[in-house]
Tab-separated table of C-alpha atoms and ligand atoms in Angstrom:
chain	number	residue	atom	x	y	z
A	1	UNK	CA	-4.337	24.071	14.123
A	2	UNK	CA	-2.251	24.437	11.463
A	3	UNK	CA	-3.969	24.483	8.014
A	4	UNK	CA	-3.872	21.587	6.068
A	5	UNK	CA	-2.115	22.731	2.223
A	6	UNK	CA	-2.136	21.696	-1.090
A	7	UNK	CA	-0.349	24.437	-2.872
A	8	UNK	CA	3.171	25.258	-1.799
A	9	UNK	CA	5.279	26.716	-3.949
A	10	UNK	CA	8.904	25.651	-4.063
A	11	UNK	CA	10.527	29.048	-3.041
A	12	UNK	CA	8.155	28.720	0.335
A	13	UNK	CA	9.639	25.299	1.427
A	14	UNK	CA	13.309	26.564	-0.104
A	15	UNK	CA	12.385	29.075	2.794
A	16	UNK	CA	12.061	26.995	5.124
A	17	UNK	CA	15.272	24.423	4.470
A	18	UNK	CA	16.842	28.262	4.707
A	19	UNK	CA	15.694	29.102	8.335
A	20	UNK	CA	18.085	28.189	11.231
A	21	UNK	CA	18.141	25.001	12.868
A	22	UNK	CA	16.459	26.117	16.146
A	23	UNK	CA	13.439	27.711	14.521
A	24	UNK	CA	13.242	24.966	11.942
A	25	UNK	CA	12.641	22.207	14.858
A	26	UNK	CA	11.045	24.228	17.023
A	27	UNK	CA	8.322	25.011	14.149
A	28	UNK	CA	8.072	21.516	13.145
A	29	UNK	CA	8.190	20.341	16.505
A	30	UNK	CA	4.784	22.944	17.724
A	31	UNK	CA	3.061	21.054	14.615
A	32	UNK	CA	3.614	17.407	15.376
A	33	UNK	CA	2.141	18.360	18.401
A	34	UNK	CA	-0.939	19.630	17.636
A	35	UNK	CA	-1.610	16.659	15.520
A	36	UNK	CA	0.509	13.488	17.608
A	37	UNK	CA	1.459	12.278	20.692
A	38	UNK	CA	4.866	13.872	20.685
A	39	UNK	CA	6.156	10.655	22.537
A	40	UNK	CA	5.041	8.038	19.571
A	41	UNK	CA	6.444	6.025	17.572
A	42	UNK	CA	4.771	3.821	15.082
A	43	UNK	CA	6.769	0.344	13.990
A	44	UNK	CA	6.485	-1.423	10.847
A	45	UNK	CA	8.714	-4.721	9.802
A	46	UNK	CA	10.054	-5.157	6.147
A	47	UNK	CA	10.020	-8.574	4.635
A	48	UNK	CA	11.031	-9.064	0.837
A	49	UNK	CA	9.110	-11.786	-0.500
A	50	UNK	CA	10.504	-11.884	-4.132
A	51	UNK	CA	14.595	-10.436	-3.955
A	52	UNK	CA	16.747	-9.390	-6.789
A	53	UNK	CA	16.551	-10.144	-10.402
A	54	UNK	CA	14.785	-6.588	-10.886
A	55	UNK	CA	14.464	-5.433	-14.567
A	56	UNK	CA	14.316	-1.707	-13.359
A	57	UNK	CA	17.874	0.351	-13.551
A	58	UNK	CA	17.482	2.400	-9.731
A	59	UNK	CA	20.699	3.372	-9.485
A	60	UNK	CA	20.661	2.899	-5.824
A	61	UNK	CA	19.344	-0.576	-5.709
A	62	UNK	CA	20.855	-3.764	-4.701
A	63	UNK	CA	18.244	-5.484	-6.570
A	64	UNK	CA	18.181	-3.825	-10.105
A	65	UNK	CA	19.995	-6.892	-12.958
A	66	UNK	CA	21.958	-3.447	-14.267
A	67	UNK	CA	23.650	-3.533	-11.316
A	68	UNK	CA	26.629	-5.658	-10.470
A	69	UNK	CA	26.232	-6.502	-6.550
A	70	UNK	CA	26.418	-9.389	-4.613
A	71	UNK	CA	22.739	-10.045	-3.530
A	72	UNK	CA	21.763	-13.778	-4.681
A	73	UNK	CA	18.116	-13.410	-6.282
A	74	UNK	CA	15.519	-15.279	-4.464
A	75	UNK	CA	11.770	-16.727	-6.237
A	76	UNK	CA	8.738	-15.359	-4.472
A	77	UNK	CA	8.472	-17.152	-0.597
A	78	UNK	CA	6.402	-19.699	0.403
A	79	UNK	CA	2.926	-18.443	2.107
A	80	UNK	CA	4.392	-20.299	4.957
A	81	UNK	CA	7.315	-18.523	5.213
A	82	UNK	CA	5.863	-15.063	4.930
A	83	UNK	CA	3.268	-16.134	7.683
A	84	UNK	CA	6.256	-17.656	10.105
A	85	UNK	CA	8.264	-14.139	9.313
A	86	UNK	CA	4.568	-11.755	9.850
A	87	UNK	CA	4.409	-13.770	13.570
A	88	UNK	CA	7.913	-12.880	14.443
A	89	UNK	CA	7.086	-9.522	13.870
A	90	UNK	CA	3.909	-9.682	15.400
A	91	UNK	CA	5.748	-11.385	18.404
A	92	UNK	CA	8.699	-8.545	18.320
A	93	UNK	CA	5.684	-6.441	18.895
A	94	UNK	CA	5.492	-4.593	15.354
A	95	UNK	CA	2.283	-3.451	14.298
A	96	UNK	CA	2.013	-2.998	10.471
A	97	UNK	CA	4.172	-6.209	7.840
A	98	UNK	CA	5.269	-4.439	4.860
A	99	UNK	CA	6.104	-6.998	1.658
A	100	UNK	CA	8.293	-5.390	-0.946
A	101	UNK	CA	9.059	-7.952	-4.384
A	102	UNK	CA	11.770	-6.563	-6.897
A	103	UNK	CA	9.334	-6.240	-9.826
A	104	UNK	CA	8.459	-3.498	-12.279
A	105	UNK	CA	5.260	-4.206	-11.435
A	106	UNK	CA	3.219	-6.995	-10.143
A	107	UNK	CA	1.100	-10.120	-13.189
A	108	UNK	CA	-2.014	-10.618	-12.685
A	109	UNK	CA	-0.526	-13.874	-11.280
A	110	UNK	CA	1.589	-12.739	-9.011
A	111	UNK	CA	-1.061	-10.329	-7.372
A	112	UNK	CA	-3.131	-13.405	-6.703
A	113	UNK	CA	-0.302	-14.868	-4.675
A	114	UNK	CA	0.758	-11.531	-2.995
A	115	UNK	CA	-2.944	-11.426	-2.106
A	116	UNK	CA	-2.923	-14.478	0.018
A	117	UNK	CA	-0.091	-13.160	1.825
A	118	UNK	CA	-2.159	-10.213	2.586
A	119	UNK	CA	-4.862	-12.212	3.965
A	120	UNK	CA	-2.188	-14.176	6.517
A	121	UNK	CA	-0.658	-11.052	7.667
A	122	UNK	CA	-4.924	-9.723	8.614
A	123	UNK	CA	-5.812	-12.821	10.051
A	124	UNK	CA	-2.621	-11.983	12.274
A	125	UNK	CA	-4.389	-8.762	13.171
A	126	UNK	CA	-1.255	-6.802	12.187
A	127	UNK	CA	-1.620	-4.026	9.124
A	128	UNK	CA	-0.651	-4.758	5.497
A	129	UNK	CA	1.415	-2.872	3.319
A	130	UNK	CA	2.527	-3.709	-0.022
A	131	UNK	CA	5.530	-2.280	-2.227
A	132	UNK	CA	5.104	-4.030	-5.700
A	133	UNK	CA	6.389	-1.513	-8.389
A	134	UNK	CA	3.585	0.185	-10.875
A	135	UNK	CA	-0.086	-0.878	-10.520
A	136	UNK	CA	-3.022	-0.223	-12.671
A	137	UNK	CA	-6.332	0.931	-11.236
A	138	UNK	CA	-7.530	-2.829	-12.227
A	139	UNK	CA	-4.896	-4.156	-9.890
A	140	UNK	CA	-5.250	-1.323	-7.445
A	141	UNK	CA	-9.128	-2.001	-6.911
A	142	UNK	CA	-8.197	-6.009	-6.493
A	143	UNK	CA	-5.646	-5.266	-3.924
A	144	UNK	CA	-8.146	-3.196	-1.879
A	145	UNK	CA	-10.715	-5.593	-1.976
A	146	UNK	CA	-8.450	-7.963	-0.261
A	147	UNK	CA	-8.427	-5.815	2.493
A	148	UNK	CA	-4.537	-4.558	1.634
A	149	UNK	CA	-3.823	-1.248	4.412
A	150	UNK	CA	-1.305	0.603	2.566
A	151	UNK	CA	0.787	0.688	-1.287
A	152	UNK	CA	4.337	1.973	-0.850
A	153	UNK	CA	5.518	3.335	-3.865
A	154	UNK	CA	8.028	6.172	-3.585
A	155	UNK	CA	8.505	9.148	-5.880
A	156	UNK	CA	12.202	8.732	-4.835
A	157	UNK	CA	13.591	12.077	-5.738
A	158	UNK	CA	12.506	15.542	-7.481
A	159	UNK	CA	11.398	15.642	-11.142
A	160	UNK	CA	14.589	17.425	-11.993
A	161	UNK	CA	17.053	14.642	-10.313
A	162	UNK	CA	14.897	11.612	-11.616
A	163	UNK	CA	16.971	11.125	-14.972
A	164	UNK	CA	20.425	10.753	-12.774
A	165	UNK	CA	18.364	7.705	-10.804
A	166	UNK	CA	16.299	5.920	-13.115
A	167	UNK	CA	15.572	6.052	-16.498
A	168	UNK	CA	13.533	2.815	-16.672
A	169	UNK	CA	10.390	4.247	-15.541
A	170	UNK	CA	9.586	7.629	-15.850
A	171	UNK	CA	8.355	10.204	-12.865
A	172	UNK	CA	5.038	10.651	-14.549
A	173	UNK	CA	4.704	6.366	-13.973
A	174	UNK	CA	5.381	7.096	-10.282
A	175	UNK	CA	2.626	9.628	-9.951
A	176	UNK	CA	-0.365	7.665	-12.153
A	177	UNK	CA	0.619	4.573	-9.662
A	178	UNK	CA	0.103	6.897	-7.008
A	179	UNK	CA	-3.774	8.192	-8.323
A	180	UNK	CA	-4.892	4.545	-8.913
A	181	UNK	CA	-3.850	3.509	-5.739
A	182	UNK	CA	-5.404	6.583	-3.942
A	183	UNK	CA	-8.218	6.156	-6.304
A	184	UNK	CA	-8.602	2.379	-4.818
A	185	UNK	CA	-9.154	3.812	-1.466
A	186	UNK	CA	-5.504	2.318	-0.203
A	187	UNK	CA	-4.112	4.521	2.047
A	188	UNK	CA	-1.015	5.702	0.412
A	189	UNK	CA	2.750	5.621	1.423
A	190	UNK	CA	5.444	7.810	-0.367
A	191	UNK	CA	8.500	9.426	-0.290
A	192	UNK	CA	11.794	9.103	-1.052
A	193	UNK	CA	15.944	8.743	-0.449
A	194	UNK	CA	18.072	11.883	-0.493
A	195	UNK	CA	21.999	11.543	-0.062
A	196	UNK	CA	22.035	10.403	-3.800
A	197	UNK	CA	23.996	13.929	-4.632
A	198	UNK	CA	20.997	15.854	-4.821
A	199	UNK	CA	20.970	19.324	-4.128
A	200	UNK	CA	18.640	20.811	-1.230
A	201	UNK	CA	16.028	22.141	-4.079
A	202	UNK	CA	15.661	18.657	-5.683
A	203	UNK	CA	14.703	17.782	-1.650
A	204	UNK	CA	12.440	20.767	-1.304
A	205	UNK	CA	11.480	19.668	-4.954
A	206	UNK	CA	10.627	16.224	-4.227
A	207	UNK	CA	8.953	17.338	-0.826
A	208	UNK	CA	6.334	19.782	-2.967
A	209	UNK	CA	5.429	16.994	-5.319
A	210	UNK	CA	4.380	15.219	-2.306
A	211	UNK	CA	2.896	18.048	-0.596
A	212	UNK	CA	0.604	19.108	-3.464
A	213	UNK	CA	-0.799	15.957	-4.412
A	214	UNK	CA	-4.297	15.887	-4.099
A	215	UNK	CA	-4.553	13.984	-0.746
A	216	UNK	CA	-1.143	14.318	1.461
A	217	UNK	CA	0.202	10.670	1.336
A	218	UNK	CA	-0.551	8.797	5.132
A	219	UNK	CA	3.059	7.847	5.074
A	220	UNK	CA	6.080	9.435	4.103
A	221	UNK	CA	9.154	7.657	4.383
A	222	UNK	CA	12.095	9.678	4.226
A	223	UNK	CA	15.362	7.227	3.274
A	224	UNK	CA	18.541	7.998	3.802
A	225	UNK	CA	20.578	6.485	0.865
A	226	UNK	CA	22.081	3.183	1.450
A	227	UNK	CA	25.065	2.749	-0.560
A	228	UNK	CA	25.716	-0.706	-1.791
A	229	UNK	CA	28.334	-1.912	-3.218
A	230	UNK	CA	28.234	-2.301	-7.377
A	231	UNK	CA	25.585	0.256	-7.428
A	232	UNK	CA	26.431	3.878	-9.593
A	233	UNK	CA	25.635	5.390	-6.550
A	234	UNK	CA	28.124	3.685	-4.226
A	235	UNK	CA	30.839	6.134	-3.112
A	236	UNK	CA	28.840	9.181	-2.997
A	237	UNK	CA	29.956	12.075	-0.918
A	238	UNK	CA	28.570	11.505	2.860
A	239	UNK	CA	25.224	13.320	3.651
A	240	UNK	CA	25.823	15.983	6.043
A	241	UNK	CA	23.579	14.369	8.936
A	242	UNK	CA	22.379	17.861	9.398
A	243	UNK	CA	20.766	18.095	6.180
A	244	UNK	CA	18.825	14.975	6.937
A	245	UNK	CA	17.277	16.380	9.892
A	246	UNK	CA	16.179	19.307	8.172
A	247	UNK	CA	14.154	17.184	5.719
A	248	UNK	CA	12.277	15.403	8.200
A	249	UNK	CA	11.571	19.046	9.944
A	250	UNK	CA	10.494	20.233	6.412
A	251	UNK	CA	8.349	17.007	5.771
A	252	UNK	CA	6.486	17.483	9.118
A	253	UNK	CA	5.762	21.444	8.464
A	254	UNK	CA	4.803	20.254	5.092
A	255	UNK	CA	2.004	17.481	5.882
A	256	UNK	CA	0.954	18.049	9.635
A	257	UNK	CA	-0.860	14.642	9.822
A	258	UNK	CA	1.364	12.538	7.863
A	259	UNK	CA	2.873	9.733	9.433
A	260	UNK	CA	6.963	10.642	8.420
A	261	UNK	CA	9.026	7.686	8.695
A	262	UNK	CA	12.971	7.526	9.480
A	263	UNK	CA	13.267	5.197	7.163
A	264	UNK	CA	16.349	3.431	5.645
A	265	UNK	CA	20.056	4.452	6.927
A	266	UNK	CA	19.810	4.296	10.526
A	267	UNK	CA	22.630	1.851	11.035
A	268	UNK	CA	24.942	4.756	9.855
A	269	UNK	CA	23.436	7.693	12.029
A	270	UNK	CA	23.994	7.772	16.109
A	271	UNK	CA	21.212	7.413	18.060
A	272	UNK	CA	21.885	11.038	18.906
A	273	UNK	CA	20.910	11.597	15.050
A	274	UNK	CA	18.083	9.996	15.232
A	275	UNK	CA	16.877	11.356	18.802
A	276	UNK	CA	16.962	14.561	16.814
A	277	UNK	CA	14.846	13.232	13.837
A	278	UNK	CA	11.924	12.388	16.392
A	279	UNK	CA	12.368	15.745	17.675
A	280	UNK	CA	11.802	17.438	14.047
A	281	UNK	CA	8.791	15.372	13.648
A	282	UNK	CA	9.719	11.792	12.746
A	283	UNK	CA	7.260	9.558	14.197
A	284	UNK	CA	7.577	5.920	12.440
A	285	UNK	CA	10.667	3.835	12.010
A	286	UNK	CA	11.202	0.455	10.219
A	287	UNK	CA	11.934	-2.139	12.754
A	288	UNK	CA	13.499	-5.452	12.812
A	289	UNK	CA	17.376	-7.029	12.098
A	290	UNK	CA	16.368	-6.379	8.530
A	291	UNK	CA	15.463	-3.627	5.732
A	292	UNK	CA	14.701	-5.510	2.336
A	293	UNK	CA	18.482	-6.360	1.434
A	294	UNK	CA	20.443	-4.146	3.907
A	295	UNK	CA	20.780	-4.663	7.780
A	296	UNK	CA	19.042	-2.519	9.834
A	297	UNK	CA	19.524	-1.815	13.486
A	298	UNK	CA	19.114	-4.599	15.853
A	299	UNK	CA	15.741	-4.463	17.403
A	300	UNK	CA	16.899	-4.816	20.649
A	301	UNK	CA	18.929	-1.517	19.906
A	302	UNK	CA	15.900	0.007	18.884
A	303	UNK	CA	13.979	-1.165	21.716
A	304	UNK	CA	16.017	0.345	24.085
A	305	UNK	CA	16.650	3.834	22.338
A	306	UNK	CA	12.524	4.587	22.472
A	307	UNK	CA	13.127	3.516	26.141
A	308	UNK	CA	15.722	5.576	26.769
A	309	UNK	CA	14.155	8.310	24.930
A	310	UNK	CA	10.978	8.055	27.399
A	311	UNK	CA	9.346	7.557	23.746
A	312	UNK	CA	6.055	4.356	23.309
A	313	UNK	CA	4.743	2.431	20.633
A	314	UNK	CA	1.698	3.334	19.224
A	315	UNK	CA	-0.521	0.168	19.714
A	316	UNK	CA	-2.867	-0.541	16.546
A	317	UNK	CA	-6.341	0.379	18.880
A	318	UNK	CA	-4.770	3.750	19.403
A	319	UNK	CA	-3.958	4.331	15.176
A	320	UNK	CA	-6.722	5.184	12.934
A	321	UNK	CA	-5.327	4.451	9.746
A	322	UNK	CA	-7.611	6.812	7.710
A	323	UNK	CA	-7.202	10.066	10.060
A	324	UNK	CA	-4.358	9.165	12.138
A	325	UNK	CA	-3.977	13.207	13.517
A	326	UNK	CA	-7.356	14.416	13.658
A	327	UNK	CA	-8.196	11.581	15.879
A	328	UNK	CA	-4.999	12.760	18.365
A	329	UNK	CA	-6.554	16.056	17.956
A	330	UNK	CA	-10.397	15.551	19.036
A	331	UNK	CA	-8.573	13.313	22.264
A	332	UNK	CA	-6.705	16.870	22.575
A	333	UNK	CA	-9.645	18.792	22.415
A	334	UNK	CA	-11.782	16.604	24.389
A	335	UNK	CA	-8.967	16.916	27.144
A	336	UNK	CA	-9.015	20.558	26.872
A	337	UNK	CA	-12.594	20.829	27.139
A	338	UNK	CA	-12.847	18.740	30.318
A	339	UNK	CA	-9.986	21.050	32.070
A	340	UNK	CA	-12.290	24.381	31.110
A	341	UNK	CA	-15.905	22.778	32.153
B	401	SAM	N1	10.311	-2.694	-6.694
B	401	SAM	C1	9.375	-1.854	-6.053
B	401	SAM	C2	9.569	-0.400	-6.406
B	401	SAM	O1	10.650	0.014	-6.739
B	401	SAM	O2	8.567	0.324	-6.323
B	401	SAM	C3	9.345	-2.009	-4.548
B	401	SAM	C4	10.607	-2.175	-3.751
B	401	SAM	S1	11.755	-0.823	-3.753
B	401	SAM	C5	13.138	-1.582	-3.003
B	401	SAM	C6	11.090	0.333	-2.600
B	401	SAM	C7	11.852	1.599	-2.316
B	401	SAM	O3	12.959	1.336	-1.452
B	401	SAM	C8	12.472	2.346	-3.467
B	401	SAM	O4	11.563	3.105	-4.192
B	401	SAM	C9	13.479	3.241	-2.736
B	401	SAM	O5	12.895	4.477	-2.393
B	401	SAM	C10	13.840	2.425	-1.491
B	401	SAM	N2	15.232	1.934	-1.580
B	401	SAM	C11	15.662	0.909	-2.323
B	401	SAM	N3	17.005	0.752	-2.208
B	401	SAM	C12	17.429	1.723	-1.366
B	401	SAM	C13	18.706	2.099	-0.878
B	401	SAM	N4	19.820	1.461	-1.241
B	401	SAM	N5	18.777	3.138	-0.017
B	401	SAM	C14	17.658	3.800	0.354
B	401	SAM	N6	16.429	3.486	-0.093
B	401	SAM	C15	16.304	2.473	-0.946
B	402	DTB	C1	10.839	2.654	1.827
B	402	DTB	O1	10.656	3.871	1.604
B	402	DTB	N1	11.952	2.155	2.334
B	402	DTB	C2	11.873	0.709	2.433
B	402	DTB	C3	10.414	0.423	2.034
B	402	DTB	N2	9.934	1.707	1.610
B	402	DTB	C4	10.086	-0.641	1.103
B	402	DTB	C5	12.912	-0.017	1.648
B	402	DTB	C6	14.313	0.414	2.001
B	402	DTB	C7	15.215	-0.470	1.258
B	402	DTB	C8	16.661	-0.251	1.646
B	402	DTB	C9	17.566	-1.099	0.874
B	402	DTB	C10	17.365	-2.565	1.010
B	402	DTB	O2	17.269	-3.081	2.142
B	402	DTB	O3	17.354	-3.267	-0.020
B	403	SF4	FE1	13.547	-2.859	-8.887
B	403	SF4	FE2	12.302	-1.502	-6.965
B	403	SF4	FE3	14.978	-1.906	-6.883
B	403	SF4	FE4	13.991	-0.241	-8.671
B	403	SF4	S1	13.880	-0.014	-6.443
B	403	SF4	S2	15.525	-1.844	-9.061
B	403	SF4	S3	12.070	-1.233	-9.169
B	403	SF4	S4	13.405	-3.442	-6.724
């Protein structure tokens, strides 16, 4: 098995973005499979149950006030709402509801509302996940206590790139939300958007802060940018698709048993694109008509690309959300040991 690392320097993944393509997959490939079912794909849907109105400045966001785009700002939903939307996911046959709100970070208040939304989407049986903004440990200990599965909260892109994103929050912010969520015993989702104009050491930048935190994150969802209109970062040059794959491949070397999700910016890659991000180790997608703001492939569509791809869904009795690899692993070994006896 490959060992499990906490200390990679940057010229070591640099290395890596620097092999060719071939090797790159086929190394990240060999490690997804000694920690997943190559063949898996885990689903979550997005709902955003407060839109727009954001005080942040991301200069990628369609939600930020500092931006001028068309998005009509929405109060937080109904709990009746959120439940009817967490059963049509449920019913779609996604396993984990993620609610994102456009806040800086979450009022006590608000928290105790959010909360009850947690509690609709358990009694549903489906995961949680939450993507709030900043939390304090206070916050982070209520929010585990109400049985909350996962905190998304992104480092979105290296230390050295931050200031050309975001200068509302600083990168330090990201990281201390980070430790008091870990700290709560949530398991942790992070990662980031690249196609912002970075260079390919901000990505293998980014992708060490990630690596060499103190417990890898469970999720790591790699975004592809989506430009929207009346955002500073609409017009930017085209990621070379290429590039993108090669960050997923990274990301798997990088945290073996990390869940890497193909996040954002599918409805501009071919399903040839993505067919190649599974194979470098992708093993999660967002799923349903809708991102937060932005469309996202029809689920139909995505239906009958894992079909066609001879890929599954991972059911939630085969996920264990604290170990998801090292259980794959012991059924591996298990199966190994029964062929030898
Ligand atoms: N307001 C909270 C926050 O920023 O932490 C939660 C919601 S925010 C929309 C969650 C993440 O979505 C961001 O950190 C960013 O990584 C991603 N995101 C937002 N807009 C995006 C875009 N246009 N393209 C790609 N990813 C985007
Ligand atoms: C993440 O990394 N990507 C999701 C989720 N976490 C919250 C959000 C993507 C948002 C894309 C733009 C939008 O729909 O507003
Ligand atoms: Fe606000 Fe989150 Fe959008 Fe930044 S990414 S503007 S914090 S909603």
């Amino acid at each position: 098995m490959t060992a499990i690392r906490h200390d990679w320097s940057k010229q070591e993944i640099n290395s890596l973005f620097e092999l060719p393509f071939n090797d790159l997959l086929f190394k990240a490939q060999t490690i997804h499979r000694e920690n997943f079912d190559p063949n898996q794909v885990q689903i979550s849907t997005l709902l955003s149950v407060k839109t727009g109105a954001c005080p942040e400045d991301c200069g990628y966001c369609s939600q930020s006030s500092k931006n001028d785009t068309e998005l009509e700002r929405e109060k937080l939903l109904p709990l009746v709402e959120v439940k009817a939307n967490a059963e049509k996911a449920k019913a779609a046959g996604a396993t984990r509801f993620c609610m994102g709100a456009a806040w800086r970070n979450p009022t006590d208040k608000n928290l105790d509302t959010v909360i009850e939304m947690v509690k609709v989407v358990k009694d549903l049986g489906m995961e949680s996940c939450l993507t709030l903004g900043m939390l304090n440990q206070r916050q982070s200990n209520k929010l585990k206590e109400s049985g909350l599965d996962y905190y998304n909260h992104n480092l979105d892109t290296s230390p050295e790139f931050y200031g050309n994103v975001i200068t509302t929050r600083t990168f330090q912010d990201r990281l201390d939300t980070l430790k008091n969520v870990r700290d709560a015993g949530i398991n942790v989702c992070s990662g980031g958007i690249i196609g912002m104009g970075e260079s390919e050491n901000d990505r293998a930048s980014m992708l060490q802060q990630l690596v060499n935190l103190e417990k890898h994150p469970e999720s790591v969802p790699i975004n592809l940018l989506v430009q929207v209109k009346g955002t500073p970062m609409f017009g930017q040059d085209k990621l070379d698709g290429i590039n993108f794959v090669r960050t997923i491949a990274v990301a798997r070397i990088l945290m073996p048993e990390s869940f890497v999700r193909l996040s954002a910016g599918r409805t501009e890659m071919s399903d040839e694109q993505q067919a190649l991000c599974f194979f470098a180790g992708a093993n999660s997608i967002f799923y349903g008509d809708k991102l937060l703001t932005t469309d996202n492939p029809d689920a139909n569509d995505d239906l009958d690309l894992i079909r066609r791809l001879g890929m599954h869904i991972q059911k939630l009795e085969d996920n264990n959300t604290n170990s998801p690899c090292s259980s794959f692993a012991e059924i591996k070994n298990e199966t190994r040991s029964e062929a030898s006896a």
